[in-house]
mmCIF file of C-alpha atoms in Angstrom:
data_model
loop_
_atom_site.group_PDB
_atom_site.id
_atom_site.type_symbol
_atom_site.label_atom_id
_atom_site.label_comp_id
_atom_site.label_asym_id
_atom_site.label_seq_id
_atom_site.Cartn_x
_atom_site.Cartn_y
_atom_site.Cartn_z
ATOM 1 C CA MET Q 1 -26.290 -70.556 95.959
ATOM 2 C CA ARG Q 2 -23.287 -68.619 94.700
ATOM 3 C CA SER Q 3 -23.644 -64.900 94.223
ATOM 4 C CA LYS Q 4 -23.287 -63.493 90.736
ATOM 5 C CA HIS Q 5 -20.505 -61.041 90.013
ATOM 6 C CA ILE Q 6 -21.175 -58.146 87.696
ATOM 7 C CA GLN Q 7 -18.698 -58.036 84.839
ATOM 8 C CA TRP Q 8 -19.768 -54.748 83.244
ATOM 9 C CA ILE Q 9 -22.423 -52.080 83.562
ATOM 10 C CA ASN Q 10 -23.688 -49.827 80.793
ATOM 11 C CA THR Q 11 -22.628 -46.294 81.817
ATOM 12 C CA PRO Q 12 -25.738 -44.411 80.569
ATOM 13 C CA VAL Q 13 -27.989 -46.927 82.343
ATOM 14 C CA LEU Q 14 -26.002 -46.571 85.559
ATOM 15 C CA ALA Q 15 -26.086 -42.768 85.318
ATOM 16 C CA GLU Q 16 -29.871 -42.802 84.851
ATOM 17 C CA ALA Q 17 -30.261 -45.196 87.791
ATOM 18 C CA ILE Q 18 -28.184 -42.900 90.018
ATOM 19 C CA PHE Q 19 -30.253 -39.889 88.930
ATOM 20 C CA ARG Q 20 -33.508 -41.712 89.719
ATOM 21 C CA TYR Q 21 -32.074 -43.041 93.010
ATOM 22 C CA GLU Q 22 -31.284 -39.506 94.148
ATOM 23 C CA LYS Q 23 -34.807 -38.376 93.226
ATOM 24 C CA GLY Q 24 -36.399 -41.389 94.967
ATOM 25 C CA LEU Q 25 -37.926 -42.654 91.718
ATOM 26 C CA LEU Q 26 -36.473 -46.187 91.560
ATOM 27 C CA PRO Q 27 -38.509 -49.311 92.294
ATOM 28 C CA ASN Q 28 -37.262 -51.030 95.441
ATOM 29 C CA SER Q 29 -35.586 -53.896 93.550
ATOM 30 C CA MET Q 30 -33.552 -51.437 91.439
ATOM 31 C CA LYS Q 31 -32.744 -49.378 94.525
ATOM 32 C CA LEU Q 32 -31.374 -52.436 96.309
ATOM 33 C CA TRP Q 33 -29.390 -53.442 93.203
ATOM 34 C CA LEU Q 34 -27.836 -49.986 92.883
ATOM 35 C CA GLU Q 35 -26.969 -49.863 96.580
ATOM 36 C CA GLU Q 36 -25.248 -53.232 96.260
ATOM 37 C CA VAL Q 37 -23.363 -52.314 93.072
ATOM 38 C CA LEU Q 38 -22.146 -48.973 94.421
ATOM 39 C CA GLU Q 39 -21.769 -50.217 98.005
ATOM 40 C CA ILE Q 40 -24.150 -47.535 99.287
ATOM 41 C CA ASN Q 41 -25.391 -47.764 102.863
ATOM 42 C CA SER Q 42 -29.151 -47.384 102.808
ATOM 43 C CA LYS Q 43 -30.537 -44.405 104.724
ATOM 44 C CA LYS Q 44 -33.447 -46.596 105.839
ATOM 45 C CA SER Q 45 -33.616 -47.167 109.595
ATOM 46 C CA ILE Q 46 -33.757 -50.746 110.791
#
């Protein structure tokens, strides 16, 4: 299966997601999406 490439992201939605990410308020699926979009290394230990 080919991965999907994001063509655009709504800035206010992204800003709200970042705010909630920093506060630890995102559901896991959104957290993983945001980490992938922004190329963030998760702080979670493996």
